[in-house]
CSV table of N, CA and C in Angstrom, one decimal:
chain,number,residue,atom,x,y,z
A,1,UNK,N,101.2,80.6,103.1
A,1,UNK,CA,100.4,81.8,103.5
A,1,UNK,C,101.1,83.1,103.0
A,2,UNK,N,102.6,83.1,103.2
A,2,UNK,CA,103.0,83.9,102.4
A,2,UNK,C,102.9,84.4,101.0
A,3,UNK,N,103.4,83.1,100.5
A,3,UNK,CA,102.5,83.3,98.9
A,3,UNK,C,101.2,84.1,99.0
A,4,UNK,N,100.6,83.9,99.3
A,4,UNK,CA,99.5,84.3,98.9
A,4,UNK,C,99.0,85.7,99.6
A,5,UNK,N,99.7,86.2,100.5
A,5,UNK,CA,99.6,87.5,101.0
A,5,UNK,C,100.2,88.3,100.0
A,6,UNK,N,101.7,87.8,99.3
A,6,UNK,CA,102.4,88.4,98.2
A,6,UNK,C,101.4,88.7,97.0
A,7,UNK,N,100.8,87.4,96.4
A,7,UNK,CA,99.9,87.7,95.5
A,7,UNK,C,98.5,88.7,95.8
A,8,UNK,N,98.1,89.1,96.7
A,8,UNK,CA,96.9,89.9,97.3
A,8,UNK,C,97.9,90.8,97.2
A,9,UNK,N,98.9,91.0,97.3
A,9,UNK,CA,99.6,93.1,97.8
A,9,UNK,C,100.1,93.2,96.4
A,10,UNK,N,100.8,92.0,95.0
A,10,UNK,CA,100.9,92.8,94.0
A,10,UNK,C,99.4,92.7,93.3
A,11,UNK,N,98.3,92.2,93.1
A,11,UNK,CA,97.1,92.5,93.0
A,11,UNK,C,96.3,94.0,93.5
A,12,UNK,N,96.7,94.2,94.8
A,12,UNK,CA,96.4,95.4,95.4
A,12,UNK,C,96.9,96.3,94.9
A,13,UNK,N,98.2,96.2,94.3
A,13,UNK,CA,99.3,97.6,94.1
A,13,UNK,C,99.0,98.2,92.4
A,14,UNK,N,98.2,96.5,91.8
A,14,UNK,CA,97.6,96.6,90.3
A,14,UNK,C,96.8,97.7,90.2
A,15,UNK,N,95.8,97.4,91.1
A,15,UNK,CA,94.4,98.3,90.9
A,15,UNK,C,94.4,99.5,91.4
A,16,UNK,N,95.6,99.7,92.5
A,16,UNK,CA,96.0,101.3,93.1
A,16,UNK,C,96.2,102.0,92.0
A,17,UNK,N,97.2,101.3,91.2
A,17,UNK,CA,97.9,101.9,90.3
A,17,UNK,C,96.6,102.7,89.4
A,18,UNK,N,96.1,101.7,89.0
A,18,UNK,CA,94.5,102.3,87.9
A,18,UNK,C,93.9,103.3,88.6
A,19,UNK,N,93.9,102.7,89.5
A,19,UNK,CA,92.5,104.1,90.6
A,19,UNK,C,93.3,105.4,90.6
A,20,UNK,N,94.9,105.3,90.9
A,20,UNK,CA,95.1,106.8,91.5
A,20,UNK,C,95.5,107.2,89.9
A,21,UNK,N,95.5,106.7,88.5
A,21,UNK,CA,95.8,107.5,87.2
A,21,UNK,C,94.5,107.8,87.2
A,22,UNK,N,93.4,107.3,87.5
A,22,UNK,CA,92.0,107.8,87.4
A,22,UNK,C,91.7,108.9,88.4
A,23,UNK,N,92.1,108.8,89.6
A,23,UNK,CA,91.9,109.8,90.3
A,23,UNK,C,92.7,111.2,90.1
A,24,UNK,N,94.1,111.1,89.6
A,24,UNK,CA,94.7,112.2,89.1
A,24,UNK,C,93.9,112.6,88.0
A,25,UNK,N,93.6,112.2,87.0
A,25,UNK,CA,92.9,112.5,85.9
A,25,UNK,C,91.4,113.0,85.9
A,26,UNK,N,90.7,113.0,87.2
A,26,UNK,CA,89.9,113.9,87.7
A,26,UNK,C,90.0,115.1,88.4
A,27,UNK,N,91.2,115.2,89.2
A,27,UNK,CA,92.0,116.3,89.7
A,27,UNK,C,92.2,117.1,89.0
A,28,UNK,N,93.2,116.5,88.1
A,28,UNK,CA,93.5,117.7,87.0
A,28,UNK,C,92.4,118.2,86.1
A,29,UNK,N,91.2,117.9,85.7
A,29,UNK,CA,90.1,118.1,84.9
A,29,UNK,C,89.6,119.1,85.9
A,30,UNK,N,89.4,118.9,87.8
A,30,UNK,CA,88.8,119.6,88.4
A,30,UNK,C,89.8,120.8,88.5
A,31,UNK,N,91.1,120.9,88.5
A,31,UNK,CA,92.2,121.8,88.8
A,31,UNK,C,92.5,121.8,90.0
A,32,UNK,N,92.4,120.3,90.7
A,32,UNK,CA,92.7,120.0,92.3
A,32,UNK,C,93.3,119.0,92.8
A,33,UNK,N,94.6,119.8,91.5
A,33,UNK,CA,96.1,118.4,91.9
A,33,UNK,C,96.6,118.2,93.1
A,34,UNK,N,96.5,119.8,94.1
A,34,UNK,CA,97.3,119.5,95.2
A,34,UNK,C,96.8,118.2,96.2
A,35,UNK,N,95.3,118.3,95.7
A,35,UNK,CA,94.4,117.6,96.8
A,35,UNK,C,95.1,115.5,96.4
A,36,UNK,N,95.9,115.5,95.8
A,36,UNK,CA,96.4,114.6,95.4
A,36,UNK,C,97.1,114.1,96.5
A,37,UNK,N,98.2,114.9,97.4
A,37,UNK,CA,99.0,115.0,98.3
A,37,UNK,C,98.2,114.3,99.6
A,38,UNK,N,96.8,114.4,99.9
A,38,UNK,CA,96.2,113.8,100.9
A,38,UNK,C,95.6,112.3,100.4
A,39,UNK,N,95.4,112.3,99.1
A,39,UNK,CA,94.9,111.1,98.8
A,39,UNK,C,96.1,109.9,99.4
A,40,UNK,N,97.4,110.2,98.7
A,40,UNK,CA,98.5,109.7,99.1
A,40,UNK,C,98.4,109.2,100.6
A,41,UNK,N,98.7,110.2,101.5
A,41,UNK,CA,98.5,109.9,102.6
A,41,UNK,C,97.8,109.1,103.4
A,42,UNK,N,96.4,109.2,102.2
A,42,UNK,CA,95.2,108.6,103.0
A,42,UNK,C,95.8,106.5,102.2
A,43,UNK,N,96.3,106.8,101.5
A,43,UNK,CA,97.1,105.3,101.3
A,43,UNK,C,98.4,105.0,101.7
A,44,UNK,N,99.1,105.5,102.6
A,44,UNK,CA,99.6,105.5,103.4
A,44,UNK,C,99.0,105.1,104.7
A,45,UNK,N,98.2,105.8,105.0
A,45,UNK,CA,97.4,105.4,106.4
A,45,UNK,C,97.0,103.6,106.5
A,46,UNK,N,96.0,103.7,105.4
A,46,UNK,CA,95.7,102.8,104.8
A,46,UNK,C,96.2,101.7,105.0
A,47,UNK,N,97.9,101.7,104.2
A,47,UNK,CA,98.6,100.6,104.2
A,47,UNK,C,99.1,100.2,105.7
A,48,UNK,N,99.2,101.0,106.7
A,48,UNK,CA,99.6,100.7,107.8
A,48,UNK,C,98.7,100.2,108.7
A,49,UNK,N,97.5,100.6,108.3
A,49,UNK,CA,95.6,100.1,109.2
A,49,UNK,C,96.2,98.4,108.8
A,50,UNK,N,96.3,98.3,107.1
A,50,UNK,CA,95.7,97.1,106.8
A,50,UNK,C,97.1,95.7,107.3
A,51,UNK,N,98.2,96.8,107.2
A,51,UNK,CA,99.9,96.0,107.6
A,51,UNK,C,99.6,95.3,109.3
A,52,UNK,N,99.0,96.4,110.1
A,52,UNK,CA,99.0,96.1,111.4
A,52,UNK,C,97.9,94.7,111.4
A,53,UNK,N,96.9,95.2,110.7
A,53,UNK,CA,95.9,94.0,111.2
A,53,UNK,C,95.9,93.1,110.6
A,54,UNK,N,96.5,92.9,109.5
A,54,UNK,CA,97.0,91.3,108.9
A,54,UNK,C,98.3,90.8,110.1
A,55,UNK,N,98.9,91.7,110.0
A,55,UNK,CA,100.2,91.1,111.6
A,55,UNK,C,99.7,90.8,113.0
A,56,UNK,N,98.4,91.0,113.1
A,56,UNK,CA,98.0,90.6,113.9
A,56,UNK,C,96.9,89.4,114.3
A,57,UNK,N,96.4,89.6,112.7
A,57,UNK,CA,95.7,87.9,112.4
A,57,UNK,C,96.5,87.1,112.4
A,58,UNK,N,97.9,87.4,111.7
A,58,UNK,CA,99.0,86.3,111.6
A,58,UNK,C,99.4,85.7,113.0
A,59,UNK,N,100.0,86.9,113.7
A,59,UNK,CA,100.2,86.0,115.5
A,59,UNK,C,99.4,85.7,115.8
A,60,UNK,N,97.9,86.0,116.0
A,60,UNK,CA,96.9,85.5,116.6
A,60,UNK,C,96.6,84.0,116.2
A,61,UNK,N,96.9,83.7,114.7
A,61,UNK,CA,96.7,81.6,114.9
A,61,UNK,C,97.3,80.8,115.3
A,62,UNK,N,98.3,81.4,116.2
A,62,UNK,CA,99.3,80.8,117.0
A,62,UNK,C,98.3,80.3,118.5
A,63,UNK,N,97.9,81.7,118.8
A,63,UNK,CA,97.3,81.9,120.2
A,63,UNK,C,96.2,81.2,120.5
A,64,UNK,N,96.0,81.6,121.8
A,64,UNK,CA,94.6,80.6,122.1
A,64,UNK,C,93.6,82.2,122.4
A,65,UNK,N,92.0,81.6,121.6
A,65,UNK,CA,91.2,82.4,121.8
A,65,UNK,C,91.3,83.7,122.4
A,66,UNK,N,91.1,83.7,123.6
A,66,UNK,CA,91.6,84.9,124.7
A,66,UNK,C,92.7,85.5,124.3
A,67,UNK,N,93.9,84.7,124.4
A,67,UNK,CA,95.2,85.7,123.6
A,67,UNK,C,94.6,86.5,122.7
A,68,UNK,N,93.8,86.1,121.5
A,68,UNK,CA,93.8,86.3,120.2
A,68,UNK,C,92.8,87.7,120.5
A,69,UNK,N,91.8,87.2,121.4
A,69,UNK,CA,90.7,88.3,121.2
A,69,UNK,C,91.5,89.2,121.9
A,70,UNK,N,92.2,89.7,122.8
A,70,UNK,CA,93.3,90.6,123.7
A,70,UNK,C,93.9,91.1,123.1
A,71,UNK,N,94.5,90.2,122.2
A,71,UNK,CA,95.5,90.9,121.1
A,71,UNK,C,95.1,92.1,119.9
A,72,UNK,N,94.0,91.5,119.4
A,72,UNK,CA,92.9,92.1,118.6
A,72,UNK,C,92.2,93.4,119.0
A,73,UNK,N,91.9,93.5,120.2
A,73,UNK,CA,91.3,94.5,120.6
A,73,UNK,C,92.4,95.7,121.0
A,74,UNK,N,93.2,95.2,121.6
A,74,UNK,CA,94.4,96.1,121.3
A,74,UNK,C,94.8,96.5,120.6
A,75,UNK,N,94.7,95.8,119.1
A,75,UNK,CA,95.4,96.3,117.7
A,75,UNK,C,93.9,97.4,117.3
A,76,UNK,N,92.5,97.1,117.8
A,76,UNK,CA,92.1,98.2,117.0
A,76,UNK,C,91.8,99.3,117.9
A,77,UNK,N,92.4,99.5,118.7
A,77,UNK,CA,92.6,100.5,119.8
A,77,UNK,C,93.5,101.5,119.4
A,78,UNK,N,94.7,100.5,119.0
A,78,UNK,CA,95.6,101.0,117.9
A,78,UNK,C,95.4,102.0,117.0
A,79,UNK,N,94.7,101.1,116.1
A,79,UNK,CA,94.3,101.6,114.7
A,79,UNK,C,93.5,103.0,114.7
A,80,UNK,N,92.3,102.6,115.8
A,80,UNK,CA,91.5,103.6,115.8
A,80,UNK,C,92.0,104.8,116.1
A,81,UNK,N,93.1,104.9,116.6
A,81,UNK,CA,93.9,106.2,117.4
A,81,UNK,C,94.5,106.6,116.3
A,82,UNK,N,95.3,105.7,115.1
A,82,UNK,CA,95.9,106.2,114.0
A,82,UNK,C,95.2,107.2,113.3
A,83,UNK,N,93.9,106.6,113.0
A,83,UNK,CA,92.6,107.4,112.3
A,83,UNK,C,92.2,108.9,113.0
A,84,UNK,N,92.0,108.4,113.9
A,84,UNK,CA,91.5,109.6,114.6
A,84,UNK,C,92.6,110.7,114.5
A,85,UNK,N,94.0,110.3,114.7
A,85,UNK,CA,95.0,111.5,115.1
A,85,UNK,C,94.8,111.7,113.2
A,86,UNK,N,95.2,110.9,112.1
A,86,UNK,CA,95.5,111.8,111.0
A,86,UNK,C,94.4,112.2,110.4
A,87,UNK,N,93.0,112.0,110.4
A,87,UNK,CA,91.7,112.7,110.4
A,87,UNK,C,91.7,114.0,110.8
A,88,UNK,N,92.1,113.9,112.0
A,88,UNK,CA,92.1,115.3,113.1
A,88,UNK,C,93.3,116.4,112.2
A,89,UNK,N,93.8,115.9,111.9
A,89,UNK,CA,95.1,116.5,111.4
A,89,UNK,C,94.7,117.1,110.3
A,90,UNK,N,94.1,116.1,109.4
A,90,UNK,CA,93.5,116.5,107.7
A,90,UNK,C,93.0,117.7,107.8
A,91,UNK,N,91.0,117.3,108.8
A,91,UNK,CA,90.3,118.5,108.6
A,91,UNK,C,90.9,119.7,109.3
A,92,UNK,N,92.1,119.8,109.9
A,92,UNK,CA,92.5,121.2,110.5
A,92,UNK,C,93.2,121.4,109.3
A,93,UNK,N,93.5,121.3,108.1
A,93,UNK,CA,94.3,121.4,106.9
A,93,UNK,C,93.1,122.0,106.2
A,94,UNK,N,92.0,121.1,105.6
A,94,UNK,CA,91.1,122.2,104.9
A,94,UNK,C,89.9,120.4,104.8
A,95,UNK,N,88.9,121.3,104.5
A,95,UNK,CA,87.7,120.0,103.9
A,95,UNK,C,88.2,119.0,103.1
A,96,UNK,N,89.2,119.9,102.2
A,96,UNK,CA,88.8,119.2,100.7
A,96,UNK,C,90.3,118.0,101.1
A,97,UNK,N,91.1,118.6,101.9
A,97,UNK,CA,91.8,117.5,102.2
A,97,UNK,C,91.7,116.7,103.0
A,98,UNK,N,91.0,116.8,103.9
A,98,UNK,CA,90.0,115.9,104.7
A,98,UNK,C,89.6,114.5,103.9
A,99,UNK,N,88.6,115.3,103.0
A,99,UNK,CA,87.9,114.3,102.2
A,99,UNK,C,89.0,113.6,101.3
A,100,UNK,N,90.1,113.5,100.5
A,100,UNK,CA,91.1,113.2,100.1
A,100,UNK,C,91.8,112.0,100.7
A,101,UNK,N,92.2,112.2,102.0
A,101,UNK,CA,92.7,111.8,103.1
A,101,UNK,C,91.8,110.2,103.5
A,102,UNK,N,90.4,110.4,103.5
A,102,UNK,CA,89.7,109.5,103.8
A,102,UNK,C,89.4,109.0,102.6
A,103,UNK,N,89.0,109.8,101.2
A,103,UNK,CA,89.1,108.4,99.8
A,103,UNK,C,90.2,107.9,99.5
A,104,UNK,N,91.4,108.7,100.2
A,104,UNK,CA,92.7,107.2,99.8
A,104,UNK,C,92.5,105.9,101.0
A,105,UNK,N,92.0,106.6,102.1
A,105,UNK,CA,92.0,105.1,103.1
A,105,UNK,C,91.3,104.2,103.1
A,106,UNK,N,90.0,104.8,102.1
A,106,UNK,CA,88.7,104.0,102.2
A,106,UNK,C,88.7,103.6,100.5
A,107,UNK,N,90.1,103.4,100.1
A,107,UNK,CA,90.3,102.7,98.6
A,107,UNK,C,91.2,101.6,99.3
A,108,UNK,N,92.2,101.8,100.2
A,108,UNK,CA,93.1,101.0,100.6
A,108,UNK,C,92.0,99.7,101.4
A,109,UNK,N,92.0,100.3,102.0
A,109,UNK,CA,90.9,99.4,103.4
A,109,UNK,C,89.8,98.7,102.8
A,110,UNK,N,89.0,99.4,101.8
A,110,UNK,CA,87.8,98.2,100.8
A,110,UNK,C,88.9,97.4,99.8
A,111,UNK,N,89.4,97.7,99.2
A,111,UNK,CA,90.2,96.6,98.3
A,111,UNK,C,91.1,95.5,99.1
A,112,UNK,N,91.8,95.7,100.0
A,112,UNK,CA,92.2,95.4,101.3
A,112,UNK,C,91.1,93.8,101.7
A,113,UNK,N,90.4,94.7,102.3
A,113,UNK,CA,89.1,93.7,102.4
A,113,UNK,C,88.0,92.7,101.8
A,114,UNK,N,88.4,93.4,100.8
A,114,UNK,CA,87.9,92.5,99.2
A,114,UNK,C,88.8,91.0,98.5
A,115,UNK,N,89.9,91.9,98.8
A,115,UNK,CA,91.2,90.7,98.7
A,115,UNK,C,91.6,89.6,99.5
A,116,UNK,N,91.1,89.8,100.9
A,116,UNK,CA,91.1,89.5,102.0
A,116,UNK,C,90.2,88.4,102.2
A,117,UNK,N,88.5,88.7,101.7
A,117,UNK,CA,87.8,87.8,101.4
A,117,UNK,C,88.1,86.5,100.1
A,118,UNK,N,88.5,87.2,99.2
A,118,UNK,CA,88.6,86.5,97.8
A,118,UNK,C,89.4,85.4,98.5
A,119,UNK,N,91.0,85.8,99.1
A,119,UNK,CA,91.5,85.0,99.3
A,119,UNK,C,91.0,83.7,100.2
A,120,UNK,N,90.4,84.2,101.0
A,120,UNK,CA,89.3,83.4,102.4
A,120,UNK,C,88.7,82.3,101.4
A,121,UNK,N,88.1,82.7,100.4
A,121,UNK,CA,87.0,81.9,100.0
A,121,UNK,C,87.5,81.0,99.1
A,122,UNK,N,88.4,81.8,98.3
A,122,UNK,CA,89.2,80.7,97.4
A,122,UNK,C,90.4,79.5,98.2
A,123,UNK,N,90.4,79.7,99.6
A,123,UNK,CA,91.3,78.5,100.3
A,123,UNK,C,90.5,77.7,100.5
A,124,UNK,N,89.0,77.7,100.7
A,124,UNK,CA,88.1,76.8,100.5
A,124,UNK,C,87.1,76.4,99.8
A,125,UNK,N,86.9,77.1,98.2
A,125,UNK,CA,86.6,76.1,97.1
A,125,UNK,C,86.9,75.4,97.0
């Protein structure tokens, strides 16, 4: 299982890499490198939404149902508080970093979830 979490995060770190030379390279074209600094963050956020909830699928196949759902619901209680505090944070910073903030988390968290599935489906072809 490990293997294969490894291969999903250097996979993941592939296509970061592309998106954020592409996303710098629109920044700079628009003249809104600083807004770069939130993007960051918002893959940071990101990486720790997606760190917590794979750590918590992982203990959870140990558990029994109830554990698991308890456990789970806790973790997005979690999560959702992360969001909400560094969101809250952003737009008191300005729009444009707002919006930054949430296209780096919502690149981490769809690819995340993409990889996530691929992996799912390819342990049972």
């Amino acid at each position: 299982m490990r293997e294969i979490m490894l291969t999903d995060i250097r996979m993941m770190l592939k296509v970061l890499a592309v998106v954020t030379v592409m996303i710098i390279g629109s920044l700079l074209a628009y003249e809104q490198l600083f807004l770069i600094a939130g993007v960051l963050v918002g893959y940071i956020m990101g990486a720790a939404w997606y760190g917590i909830m794979l750590g918590r699928l992982w203990r959870s196949a140990d558990m029994t149902v109830s554990q698991a759902k308890s456990t789970m619901a806790v973790g997005l209680i979690l999560r959702l508080g992360l969001l909400a505090f560094v969101f809250g944070a952003a737009i008191q910073i300005s729009v444009g970093q707002f919006v930054a903030v949430v296209t780096g988390f919502a690149i981490i968290y769809v690819l995340g979830m993409v990889l996530l599935i691929k992996t799912n489906y390819s342990n049972y072809l």
